[in-house]
Coordinates of C-alpha atoms (C1' of nucleotides) in Angstrom, one line a residue:
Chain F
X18 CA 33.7 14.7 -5.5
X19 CA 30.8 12.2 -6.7
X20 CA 29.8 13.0 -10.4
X21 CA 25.9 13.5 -10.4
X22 CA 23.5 13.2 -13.5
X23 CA 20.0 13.2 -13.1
X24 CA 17.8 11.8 -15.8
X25 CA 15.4 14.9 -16.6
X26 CA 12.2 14.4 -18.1
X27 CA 12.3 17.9 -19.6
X28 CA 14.8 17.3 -21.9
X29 CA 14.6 13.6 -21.7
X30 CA 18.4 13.4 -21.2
X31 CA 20.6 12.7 -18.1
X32 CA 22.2 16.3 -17.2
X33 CA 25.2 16.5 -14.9
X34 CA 23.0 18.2 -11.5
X35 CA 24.1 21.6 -10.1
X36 CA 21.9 23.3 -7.9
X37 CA 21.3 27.0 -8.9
X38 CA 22.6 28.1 -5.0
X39 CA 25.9 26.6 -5.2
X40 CA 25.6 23.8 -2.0
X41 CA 22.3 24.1 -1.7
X42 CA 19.3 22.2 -3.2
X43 CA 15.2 23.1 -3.1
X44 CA 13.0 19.8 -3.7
X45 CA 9.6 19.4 -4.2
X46 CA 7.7 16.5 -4.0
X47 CA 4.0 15.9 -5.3
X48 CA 2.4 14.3 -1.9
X49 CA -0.7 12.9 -1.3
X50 CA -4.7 13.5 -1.8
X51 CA -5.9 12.5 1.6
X52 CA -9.0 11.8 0.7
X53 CA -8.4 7.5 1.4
X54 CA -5.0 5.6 2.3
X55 CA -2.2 5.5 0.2
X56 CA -1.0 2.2 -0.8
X57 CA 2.6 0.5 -1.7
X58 CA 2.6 2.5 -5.1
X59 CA 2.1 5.8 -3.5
X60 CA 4.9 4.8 -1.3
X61 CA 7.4 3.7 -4.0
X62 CA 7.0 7.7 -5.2
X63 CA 8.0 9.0 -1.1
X64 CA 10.7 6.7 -1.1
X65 CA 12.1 7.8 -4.3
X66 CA 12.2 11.0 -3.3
X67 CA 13.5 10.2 0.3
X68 CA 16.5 8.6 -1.6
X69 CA 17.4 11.1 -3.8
X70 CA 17.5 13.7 -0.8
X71 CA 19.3 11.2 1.5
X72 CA 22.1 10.8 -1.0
X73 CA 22.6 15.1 -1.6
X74 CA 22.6 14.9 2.1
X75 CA 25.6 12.7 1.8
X76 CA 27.2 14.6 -1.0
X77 CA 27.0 17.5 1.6
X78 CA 24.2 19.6 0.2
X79 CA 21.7 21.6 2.2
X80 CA 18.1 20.2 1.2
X81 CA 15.2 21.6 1.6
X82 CA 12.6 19.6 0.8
X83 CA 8.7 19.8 0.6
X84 CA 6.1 18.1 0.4
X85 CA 2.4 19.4 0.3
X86 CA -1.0 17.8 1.4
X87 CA -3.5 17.8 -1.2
X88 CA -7.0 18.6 1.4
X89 CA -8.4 20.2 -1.4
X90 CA -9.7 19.3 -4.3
X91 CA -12.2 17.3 -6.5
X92 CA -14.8 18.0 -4.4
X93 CA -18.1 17.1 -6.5
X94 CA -17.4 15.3 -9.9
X95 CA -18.6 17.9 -12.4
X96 CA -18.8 15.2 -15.4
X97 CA -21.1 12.8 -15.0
X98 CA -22.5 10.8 -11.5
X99 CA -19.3 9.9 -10.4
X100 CA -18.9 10.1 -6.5
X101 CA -16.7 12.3 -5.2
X102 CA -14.5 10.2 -3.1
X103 CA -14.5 12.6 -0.5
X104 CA -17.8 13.2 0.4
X105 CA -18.4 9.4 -0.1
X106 CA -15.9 9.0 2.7
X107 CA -17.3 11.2 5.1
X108 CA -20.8 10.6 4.4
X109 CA -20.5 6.4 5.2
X110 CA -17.6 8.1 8.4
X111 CA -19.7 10.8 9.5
X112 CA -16.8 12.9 9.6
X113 CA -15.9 16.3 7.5
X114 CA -13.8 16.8 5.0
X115 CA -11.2 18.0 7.6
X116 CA -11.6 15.1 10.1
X117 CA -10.8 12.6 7.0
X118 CA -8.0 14.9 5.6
X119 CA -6.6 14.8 9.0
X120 CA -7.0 11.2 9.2
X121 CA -5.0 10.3 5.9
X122 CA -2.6 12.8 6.7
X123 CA -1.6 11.1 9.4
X124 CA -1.3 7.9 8.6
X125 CA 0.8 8.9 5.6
X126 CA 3.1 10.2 7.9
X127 CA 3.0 7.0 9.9
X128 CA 3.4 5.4 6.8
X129 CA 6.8 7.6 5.5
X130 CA 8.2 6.9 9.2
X131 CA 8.0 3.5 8.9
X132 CA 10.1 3.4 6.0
X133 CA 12.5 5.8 7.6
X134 CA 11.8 8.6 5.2
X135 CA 12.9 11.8 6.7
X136 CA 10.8 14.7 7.3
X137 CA 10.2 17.4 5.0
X138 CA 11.5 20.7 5.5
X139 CA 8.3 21.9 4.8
X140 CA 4.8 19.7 4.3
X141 CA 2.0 22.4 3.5
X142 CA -1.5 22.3 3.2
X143 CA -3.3 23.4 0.3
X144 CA -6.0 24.8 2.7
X145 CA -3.6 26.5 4.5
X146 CA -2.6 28.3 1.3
X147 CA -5.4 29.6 -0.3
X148 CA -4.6 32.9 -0.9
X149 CA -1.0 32.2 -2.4
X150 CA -3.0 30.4 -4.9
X151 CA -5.5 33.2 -5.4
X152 CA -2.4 35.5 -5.5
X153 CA -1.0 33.7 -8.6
X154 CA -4.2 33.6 -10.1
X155 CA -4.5 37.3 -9.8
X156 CA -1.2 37.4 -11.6
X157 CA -2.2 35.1 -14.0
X158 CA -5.4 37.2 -14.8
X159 CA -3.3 40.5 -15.0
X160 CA -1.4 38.8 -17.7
X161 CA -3.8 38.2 -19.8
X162 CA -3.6 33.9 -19.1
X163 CA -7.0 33.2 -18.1
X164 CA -10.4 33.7 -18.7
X165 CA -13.7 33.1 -17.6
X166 CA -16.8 30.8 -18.2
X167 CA -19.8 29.7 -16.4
X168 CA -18.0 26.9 -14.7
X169 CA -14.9 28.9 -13.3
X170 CA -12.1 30.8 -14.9
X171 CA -10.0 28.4 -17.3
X172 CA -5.8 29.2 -17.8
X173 CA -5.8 29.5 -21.8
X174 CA -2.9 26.9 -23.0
X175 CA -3.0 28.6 -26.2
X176 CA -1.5 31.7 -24.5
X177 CA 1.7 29.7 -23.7
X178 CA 3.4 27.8 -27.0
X179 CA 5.8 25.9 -24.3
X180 CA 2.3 24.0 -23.1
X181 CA 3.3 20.8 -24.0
X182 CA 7.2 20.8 -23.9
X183 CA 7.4 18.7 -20.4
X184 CA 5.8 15.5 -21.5
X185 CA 6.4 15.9 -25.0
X186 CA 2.8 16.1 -25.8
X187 CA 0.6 15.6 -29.0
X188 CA -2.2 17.3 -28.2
X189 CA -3.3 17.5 -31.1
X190 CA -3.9 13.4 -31.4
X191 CA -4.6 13.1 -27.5
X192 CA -8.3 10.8 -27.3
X193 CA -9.3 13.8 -25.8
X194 CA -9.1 16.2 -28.5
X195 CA -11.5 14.0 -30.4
X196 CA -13.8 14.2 -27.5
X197 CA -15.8 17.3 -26.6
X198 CA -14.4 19.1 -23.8
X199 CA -16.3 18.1 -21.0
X200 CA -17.1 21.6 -19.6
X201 CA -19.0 23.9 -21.7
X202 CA -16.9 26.9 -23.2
X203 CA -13.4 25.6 -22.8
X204 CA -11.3 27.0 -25.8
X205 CA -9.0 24.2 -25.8
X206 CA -9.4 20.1 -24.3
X207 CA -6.2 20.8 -22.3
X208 CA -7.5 24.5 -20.5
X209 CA -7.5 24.0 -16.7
X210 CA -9.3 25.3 -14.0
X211 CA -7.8 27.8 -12.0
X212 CA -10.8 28.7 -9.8
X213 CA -13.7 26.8 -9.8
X214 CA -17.0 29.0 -9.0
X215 CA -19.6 26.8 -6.4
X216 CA -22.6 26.0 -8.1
X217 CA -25.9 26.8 -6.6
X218 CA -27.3 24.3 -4.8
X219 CA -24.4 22.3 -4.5
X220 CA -23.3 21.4 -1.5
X221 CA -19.6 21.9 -1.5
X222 CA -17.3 20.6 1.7
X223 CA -14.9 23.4 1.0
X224 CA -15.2 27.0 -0.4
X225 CA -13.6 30.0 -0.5
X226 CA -14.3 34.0 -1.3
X227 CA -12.4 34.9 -4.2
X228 CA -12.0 37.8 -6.3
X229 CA -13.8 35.5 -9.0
X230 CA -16.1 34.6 -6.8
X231 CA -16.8 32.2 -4.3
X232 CA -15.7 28.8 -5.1
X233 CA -12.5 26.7 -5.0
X234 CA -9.0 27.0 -6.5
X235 CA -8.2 24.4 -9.5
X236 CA -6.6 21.2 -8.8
X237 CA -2.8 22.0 -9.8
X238 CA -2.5 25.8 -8.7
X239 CA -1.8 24.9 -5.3
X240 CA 1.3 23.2 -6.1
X241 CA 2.9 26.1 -7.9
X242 CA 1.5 28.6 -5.0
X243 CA 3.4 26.5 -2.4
X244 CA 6.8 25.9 -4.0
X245 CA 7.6 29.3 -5.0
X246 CA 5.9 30.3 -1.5
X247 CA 8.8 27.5 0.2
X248 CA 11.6 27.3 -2.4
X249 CA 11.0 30.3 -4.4
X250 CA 10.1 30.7 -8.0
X251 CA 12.8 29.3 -9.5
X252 CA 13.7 25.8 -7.9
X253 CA 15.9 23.3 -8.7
X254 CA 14.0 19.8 -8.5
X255 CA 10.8 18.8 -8.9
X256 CA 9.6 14.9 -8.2
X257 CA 6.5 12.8 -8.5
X258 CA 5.1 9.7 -10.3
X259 CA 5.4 9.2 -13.8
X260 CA 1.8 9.8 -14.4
X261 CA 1.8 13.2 -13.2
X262 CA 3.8 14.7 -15.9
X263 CA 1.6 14.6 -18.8
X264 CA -0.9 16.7 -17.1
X265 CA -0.3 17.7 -13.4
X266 CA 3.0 18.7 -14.2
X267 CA 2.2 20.5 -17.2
X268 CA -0.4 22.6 -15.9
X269 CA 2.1 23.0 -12.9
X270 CA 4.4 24.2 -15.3
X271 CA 2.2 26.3 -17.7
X272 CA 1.2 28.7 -14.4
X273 CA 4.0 28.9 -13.1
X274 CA 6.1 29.6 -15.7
X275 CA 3.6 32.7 -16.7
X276 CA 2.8 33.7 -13.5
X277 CA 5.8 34.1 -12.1
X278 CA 7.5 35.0 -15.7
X279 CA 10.3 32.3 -15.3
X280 CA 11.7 29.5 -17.8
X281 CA 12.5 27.0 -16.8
X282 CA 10.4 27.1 -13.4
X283 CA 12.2 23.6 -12.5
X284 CA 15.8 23.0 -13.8
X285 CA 15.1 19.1 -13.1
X286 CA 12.1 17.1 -13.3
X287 CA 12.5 13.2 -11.6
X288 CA 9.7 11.0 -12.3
X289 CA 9.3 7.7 -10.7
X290 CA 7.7 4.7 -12.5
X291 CA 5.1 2.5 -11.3
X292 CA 4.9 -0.8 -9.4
X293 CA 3.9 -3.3 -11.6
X294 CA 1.1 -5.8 -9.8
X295 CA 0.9 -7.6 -13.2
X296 CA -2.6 -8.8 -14.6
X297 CA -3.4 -8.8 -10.9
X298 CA -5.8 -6.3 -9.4
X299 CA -4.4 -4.0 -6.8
X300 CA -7.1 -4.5 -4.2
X301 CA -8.2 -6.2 -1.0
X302 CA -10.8 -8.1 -2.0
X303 CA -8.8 -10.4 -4.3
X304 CA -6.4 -10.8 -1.2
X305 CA -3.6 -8.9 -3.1
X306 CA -1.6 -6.6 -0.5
X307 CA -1.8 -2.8 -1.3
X308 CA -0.9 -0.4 1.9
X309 CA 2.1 -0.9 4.6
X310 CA -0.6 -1.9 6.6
X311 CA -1.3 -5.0 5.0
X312 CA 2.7 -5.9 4.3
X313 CA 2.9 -5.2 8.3
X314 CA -0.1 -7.6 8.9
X315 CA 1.1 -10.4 6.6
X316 CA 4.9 -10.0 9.0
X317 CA 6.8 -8.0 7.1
X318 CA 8.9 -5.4 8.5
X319 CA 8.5 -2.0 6.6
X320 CA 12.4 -1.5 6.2
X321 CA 11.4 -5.0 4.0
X322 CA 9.8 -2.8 1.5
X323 CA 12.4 0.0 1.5
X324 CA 15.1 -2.9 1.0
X325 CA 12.6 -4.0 -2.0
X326 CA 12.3 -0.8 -3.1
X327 CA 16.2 -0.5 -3.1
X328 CA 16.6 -3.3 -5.5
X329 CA 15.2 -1.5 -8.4
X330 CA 16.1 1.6 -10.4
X331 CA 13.3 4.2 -9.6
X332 CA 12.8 4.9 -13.3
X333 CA 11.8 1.2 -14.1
X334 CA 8.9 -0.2 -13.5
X335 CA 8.8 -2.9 -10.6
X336 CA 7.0 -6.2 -10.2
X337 CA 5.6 -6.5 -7.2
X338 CA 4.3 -10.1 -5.6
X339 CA 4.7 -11.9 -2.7
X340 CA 7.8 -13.7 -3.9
X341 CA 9.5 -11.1 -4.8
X342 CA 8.5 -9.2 -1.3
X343 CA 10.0 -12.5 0.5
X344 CA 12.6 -12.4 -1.5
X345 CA 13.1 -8.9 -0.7
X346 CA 12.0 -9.8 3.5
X347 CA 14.9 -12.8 3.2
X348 CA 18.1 -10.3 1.9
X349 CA 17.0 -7.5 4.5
X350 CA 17.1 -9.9 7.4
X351 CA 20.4 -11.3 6.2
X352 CA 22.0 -7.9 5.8
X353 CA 20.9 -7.1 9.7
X354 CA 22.0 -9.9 10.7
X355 CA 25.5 -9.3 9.2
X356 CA 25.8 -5.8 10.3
X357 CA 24.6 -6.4 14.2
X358 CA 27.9 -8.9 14.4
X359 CA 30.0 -5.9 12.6
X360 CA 28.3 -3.5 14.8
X361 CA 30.4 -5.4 17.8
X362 CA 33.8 -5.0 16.0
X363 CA 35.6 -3.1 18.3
X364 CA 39.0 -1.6 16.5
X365 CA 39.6 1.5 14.2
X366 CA 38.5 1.3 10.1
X367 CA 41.2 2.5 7.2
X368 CA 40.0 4.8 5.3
X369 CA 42.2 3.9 2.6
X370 CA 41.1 0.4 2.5
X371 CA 37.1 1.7 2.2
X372 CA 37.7 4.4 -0.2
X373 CA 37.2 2.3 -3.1
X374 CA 33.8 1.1 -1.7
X375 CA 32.9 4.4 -0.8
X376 CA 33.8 5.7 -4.7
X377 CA 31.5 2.9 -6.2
X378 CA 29.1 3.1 -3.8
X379 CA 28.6 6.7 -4.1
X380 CA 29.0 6.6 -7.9
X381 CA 26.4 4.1 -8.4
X382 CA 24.0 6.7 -7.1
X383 CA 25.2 9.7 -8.7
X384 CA 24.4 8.0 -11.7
X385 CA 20.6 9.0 -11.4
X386 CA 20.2 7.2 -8.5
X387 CA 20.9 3.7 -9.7
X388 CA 19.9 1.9 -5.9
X389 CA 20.7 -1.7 -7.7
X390 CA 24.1 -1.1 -8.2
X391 CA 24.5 0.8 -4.7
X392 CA 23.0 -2.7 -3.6
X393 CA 25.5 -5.0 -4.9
X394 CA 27.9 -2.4 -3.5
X395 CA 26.7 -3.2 -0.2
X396 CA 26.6 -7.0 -0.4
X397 CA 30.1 -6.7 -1.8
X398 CA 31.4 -5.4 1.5
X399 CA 28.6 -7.0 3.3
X400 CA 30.4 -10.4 2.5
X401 CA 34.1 -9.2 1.6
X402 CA 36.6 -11.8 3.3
X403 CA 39.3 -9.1 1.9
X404 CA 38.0 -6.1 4.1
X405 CA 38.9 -6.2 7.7
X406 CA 35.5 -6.2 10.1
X407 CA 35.8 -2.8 11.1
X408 CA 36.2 -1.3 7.5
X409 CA 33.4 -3.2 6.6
X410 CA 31.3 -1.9 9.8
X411 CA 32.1 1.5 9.0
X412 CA 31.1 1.5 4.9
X413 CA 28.2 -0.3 5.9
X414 CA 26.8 1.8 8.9
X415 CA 27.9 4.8 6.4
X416 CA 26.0 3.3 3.5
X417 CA 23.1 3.5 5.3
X418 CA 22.9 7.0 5.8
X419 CA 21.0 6.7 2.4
X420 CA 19.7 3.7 2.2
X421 CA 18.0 3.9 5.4
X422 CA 17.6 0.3 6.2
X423 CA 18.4 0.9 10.1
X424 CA 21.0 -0.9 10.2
X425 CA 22.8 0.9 12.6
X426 CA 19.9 -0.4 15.0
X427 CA 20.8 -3.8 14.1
X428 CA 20.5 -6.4 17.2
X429 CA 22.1 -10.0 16.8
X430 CA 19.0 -11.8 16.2
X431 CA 20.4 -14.7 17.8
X432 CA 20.9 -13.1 20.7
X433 CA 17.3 -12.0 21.4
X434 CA 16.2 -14.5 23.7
X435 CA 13.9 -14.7 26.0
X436 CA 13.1 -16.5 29.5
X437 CA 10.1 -18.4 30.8
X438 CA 10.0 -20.9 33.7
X439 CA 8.0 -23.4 31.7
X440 CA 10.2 -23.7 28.7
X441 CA 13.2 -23.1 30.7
X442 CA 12.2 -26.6 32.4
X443 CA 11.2 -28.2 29.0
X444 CA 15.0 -26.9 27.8
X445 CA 16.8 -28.4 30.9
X446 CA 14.9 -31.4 30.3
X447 CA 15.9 -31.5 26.2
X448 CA 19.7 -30.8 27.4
X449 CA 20.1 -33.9 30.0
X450 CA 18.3 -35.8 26.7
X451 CA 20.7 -34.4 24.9
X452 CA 23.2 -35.7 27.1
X453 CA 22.5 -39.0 27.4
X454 CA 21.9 -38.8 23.7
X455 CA 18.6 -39.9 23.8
X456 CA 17.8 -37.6 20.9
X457 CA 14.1 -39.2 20.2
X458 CA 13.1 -37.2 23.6
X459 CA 15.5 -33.8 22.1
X460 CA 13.4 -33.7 19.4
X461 CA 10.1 -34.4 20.3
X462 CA 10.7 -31.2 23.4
X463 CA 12.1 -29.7 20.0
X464 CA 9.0 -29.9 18.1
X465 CA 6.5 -29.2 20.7
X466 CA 7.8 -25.8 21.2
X467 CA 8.1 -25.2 17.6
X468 CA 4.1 -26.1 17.4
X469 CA 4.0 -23.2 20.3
X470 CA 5.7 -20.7 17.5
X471 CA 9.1 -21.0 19.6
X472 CA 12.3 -21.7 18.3
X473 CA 15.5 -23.4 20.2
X474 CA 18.9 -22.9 19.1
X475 CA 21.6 -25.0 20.4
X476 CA 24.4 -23.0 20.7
X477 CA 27.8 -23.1 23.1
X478 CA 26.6 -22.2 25.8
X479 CA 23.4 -24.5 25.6
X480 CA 20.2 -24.2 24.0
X481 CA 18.2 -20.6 24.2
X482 CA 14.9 -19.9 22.7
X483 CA 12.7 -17.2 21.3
X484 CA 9.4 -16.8 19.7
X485 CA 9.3 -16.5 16.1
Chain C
rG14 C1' -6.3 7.1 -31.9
rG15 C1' -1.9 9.7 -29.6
rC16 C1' 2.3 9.5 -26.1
rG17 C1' 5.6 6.6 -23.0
rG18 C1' 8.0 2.4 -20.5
rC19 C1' 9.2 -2.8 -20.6
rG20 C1' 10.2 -8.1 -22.1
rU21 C1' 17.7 -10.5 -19.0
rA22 C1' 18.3 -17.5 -15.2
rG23 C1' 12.3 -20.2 -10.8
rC24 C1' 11.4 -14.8 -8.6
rC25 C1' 13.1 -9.4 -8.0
rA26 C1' 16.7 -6.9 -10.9
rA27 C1' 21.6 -4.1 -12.8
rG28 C1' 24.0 -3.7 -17.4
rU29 C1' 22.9 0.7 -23.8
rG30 C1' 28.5 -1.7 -28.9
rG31 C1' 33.6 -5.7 -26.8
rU32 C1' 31.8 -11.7 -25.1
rA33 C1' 26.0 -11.1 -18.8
rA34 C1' 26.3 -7.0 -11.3
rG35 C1' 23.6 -8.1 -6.9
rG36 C1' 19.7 -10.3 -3.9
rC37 C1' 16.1 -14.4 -3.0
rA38 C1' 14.8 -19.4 -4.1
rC39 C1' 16.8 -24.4 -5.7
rG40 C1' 20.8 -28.0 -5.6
rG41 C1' 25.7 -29.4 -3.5
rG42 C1' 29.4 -28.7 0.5
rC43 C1' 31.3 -27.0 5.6
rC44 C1' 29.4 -26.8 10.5
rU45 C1' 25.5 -29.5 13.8
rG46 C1' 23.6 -35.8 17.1
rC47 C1' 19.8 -33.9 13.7
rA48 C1' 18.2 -29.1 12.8
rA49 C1' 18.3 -23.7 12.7
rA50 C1' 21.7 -19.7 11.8
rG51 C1' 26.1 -18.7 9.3
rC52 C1' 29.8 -19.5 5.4
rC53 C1' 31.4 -21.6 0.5
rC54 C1' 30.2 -23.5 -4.4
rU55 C1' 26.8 -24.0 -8.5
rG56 C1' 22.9 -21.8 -13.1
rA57 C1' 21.3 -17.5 -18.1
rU58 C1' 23.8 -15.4 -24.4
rC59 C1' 19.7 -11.6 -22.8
rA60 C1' 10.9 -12.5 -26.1
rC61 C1' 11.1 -13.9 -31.4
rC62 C1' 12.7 -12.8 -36.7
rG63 C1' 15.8 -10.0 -39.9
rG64 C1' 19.6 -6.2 -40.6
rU65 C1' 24.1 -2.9 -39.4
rU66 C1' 29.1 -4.0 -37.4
rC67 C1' 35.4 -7.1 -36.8
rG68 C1' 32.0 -7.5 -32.6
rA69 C1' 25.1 -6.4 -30.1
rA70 C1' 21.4 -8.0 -24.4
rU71 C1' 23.1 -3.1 -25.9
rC72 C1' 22.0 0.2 -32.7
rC73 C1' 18.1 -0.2 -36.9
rG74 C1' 13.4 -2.6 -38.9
rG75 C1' 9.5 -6.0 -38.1
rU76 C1' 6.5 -9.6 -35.0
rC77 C1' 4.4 -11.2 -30.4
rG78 C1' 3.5 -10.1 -25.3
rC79 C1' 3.1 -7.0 -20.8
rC80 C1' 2.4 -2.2 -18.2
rG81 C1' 1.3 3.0 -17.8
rC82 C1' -0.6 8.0 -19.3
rC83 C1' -4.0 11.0 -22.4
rU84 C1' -10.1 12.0 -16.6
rC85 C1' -8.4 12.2 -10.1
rC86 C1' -4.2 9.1 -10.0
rA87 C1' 2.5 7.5 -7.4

RNA sequence: GGCGGCGUAGCCAAGUGGUAAGGCACGGGCCUGCAAAGCCCUGAUCACCGGUUCGAAUCCGGUCGCCGCCUCCA
């Protein structure tokens, strides 16, 4: 039996974990607004997550995760000119709101299957759950929680003293308190919208009939409305970037925990840190890779990112940059490589002899998820001249149950090759060459093909080729 | 202004009181006609200053630097 401690932001401690349904654990993940594509940060917050239910998988819990779709949302910026980002999108697309939701959410999802994250149990829409949300509103109402101004009606932070226990908040010295609340008539800086009421004249992508009026539901109700909806109101994990604590999460927290008249609403909150692009701006225009798209298009391999990923603790912030992404691109192709020639080891492991592996391995990650030292775990066995082949086949194959590198699709790279009558010929020429050790001629066939992208490898059995 | 994270070898990064995991790159070696691939070997006293301690990368104080949040945000 693995110890497990998660780090909880709550309490700002690492807790020993047990689910509140002995063998069984509810997760919920903060996903994404599909309003544009999410980029190699967004990604680092999926993956975290992914790990984490990967690894209970493999301490034999039932997991049911979710994961909802934000389609809903900041539809018109009510401070100042800003653009919604949404309307922008379909205005230059000529698409709706729901064409470009669709859109995002899909490749999102292309996104999370590249890096072999595993489906959700359950990956709602907020659309889709409109009256949940108006349901906890109506609860919130009944209690006394919220109440109404011109712009919408407002959840009253005042009403609950536990407001700022999650992030540990100041409000009293947050910038914003010194500012004046943006909308007209909020008692407090840190009141959020629970309903927002369409403004005349304002052409709004998205509205619904309420018993408020019409409108659209605040920004953070719909995660409360789905979880308890999924995972009930009372769950045991709660995931998501580091940024969304100090006010997502809170406001998550604050409506939940009144409407549904529970504390805690989450027994474990895990919050992922940033990718670090350094002084560096994060966009395309500088050149600077942000999507999986763009690490795909520049030839690396997605499972390259989860193995980068992998190297750092999900709590710390990571540098990303190219050298580091080789870097990462370099040890992932090396670790295939090993496991395709374990994966032809033919003979039965000892399960004695892995044990040990299998104990550090697994207590590296029950020790709030610390990938790093599951990593050196793995390159431990990886190149263990003590450990017969076959053990080292199995802990590794095993292994990546949560790492999800692929490995047990592993090919022998060198073994890929490929066929051509032309280069055949130019091979058979480079071999009699070879023979007659007139390697001038070797080369020179040699380098030509290179120049063509190709690579020869003399092996045994002759030289074979393949593209690069 | 408030809150939080960080600064460990060229790069990424574990390690929170007992004398620095792992990966990548570099260099050297084995193998190869030469390469490639693979394998082996090799490097740091932990931003800086001061303190606590028998002992600190790890605790405390200060300085410098970097990042994030307080508005939608992974």
């Amino acid at each position: 039996m693995t110890a497990i401690a998660f780090y909880n932001t709550r309490t700002r401690k690492k807790e020993p974990f047990s689910p509140i349904q002995p063998g069984h654990v509810g997760i919920y993940t903060c996903g994404p607004t599909v309003y544009g594509p999410s980029h190699i940060g967004n990604l680092r917050s999926q993956l975290s997550a992914d790990l984490l239910k990967r690894f209970l998988l493999s301490e034999n819990f039932e997991v049911s995760h979710v994961i909802n779709i934000t389609d809903v949302g900041h539809l018109v910026s009510d401070a100042d000119e800003g653009e919604d980002k949404m309307e922008l999108a379909a205005r230059r697309s000529g698409e709706t709101a729901e064409e470009i939701a669709d859109r995002y959410t899909a490749s999102w999802k292309e996104d999370r299957a590249a890096v072999n994250c595993l489906l959700p149990e359950q990956n709602p829409k907020a659309t889709d759950h409109i009256q949940e949300q108006i349901q906890l509103g109506q609860s919130l109402d009944a209690g006394g929680f919220l109440y109404r101004i011109e712009d919408g009606v407002y959840f009253d932070t005042a009403r609950f003293p536990r407001y700022a226990e999650l992030a540990h908040l100041d409000l009293a010295g947050q910038e914003g308190a010194q500012r004046i609340a943006q909308v007209e008539g909020k008692r407090q800086p840190a009141d959020f919208a629970i309903w927002k009421f369409a403004q005349e004249g304002v052409t709004r992508l998205q509205e619904w009939d309420s018993p408020w009026g019409r409108g659209f539901p605040g920004w953070h109700l719909e995660c409360s409305a789905m979880s308890s909806k999924y995972l009930g109101e009372h769950f045991d994990i709660h995931t998501g970037g580091i940024d969304l604590a100090t006010v997502h999460h809170t406001n998550e927290v604050a409506q939940s925990e009144c409407g549904f008249g529970v504390h805690p609403w989450v027994n474990y909150w895990m919050h992922n840190e940033f990718l670090d692009f350094g002084g560096e701006k994060m966009s395309k225009s500088t050149g600077n890779v942000k999507t999986l798209s763009d690490l795909v298009e520049q030839g690396y391999d997605p499972l390259a990112f989860r193995y980068f990923f992998l190297q750092a603790h999900y709590r710390q912030q990571q540098s990303f940059n190219i050298e580091a992404m080789d870097a990462a691109a370099q040890g992932y192709k090396r670790l295939l490589t090993t496991v395709a020639a374990l994966r032809k080891v033919s003979g039965e492991g000892d399960l004695e002899q892995q044990a040990p592996f299998e104990a550090r391995f697994k207590a590296a990650l029950g020790d709030d998820l610390n990938a790093p030292q599951a990593m050196a775990v793995v390159w431990d066995v990886a190149r263990n001249a003590k450990l017969k082949e076959a053990d080292r086949r199995d802990l590794l194959l095993g292994f990546d149950g949560v790492l999800g590198l692929g490995l047990s699709q592993a090919e022998v790279e060198t073994e890929v090759f490929e066929s051509e009558p032309r280069i055949d010929a130019l091979l058979v020429q480079r071999e009699e060459a070879r023979s007659t050790k007139d390697f001038a001629t070797a080369d020179r066939i040699r380098d030509e093909l290179a120049a063509e992208g190709i690579e020869v490898i003399d092996g045994a059995e002759g030289a074979r080729w393949r593209r690069k």
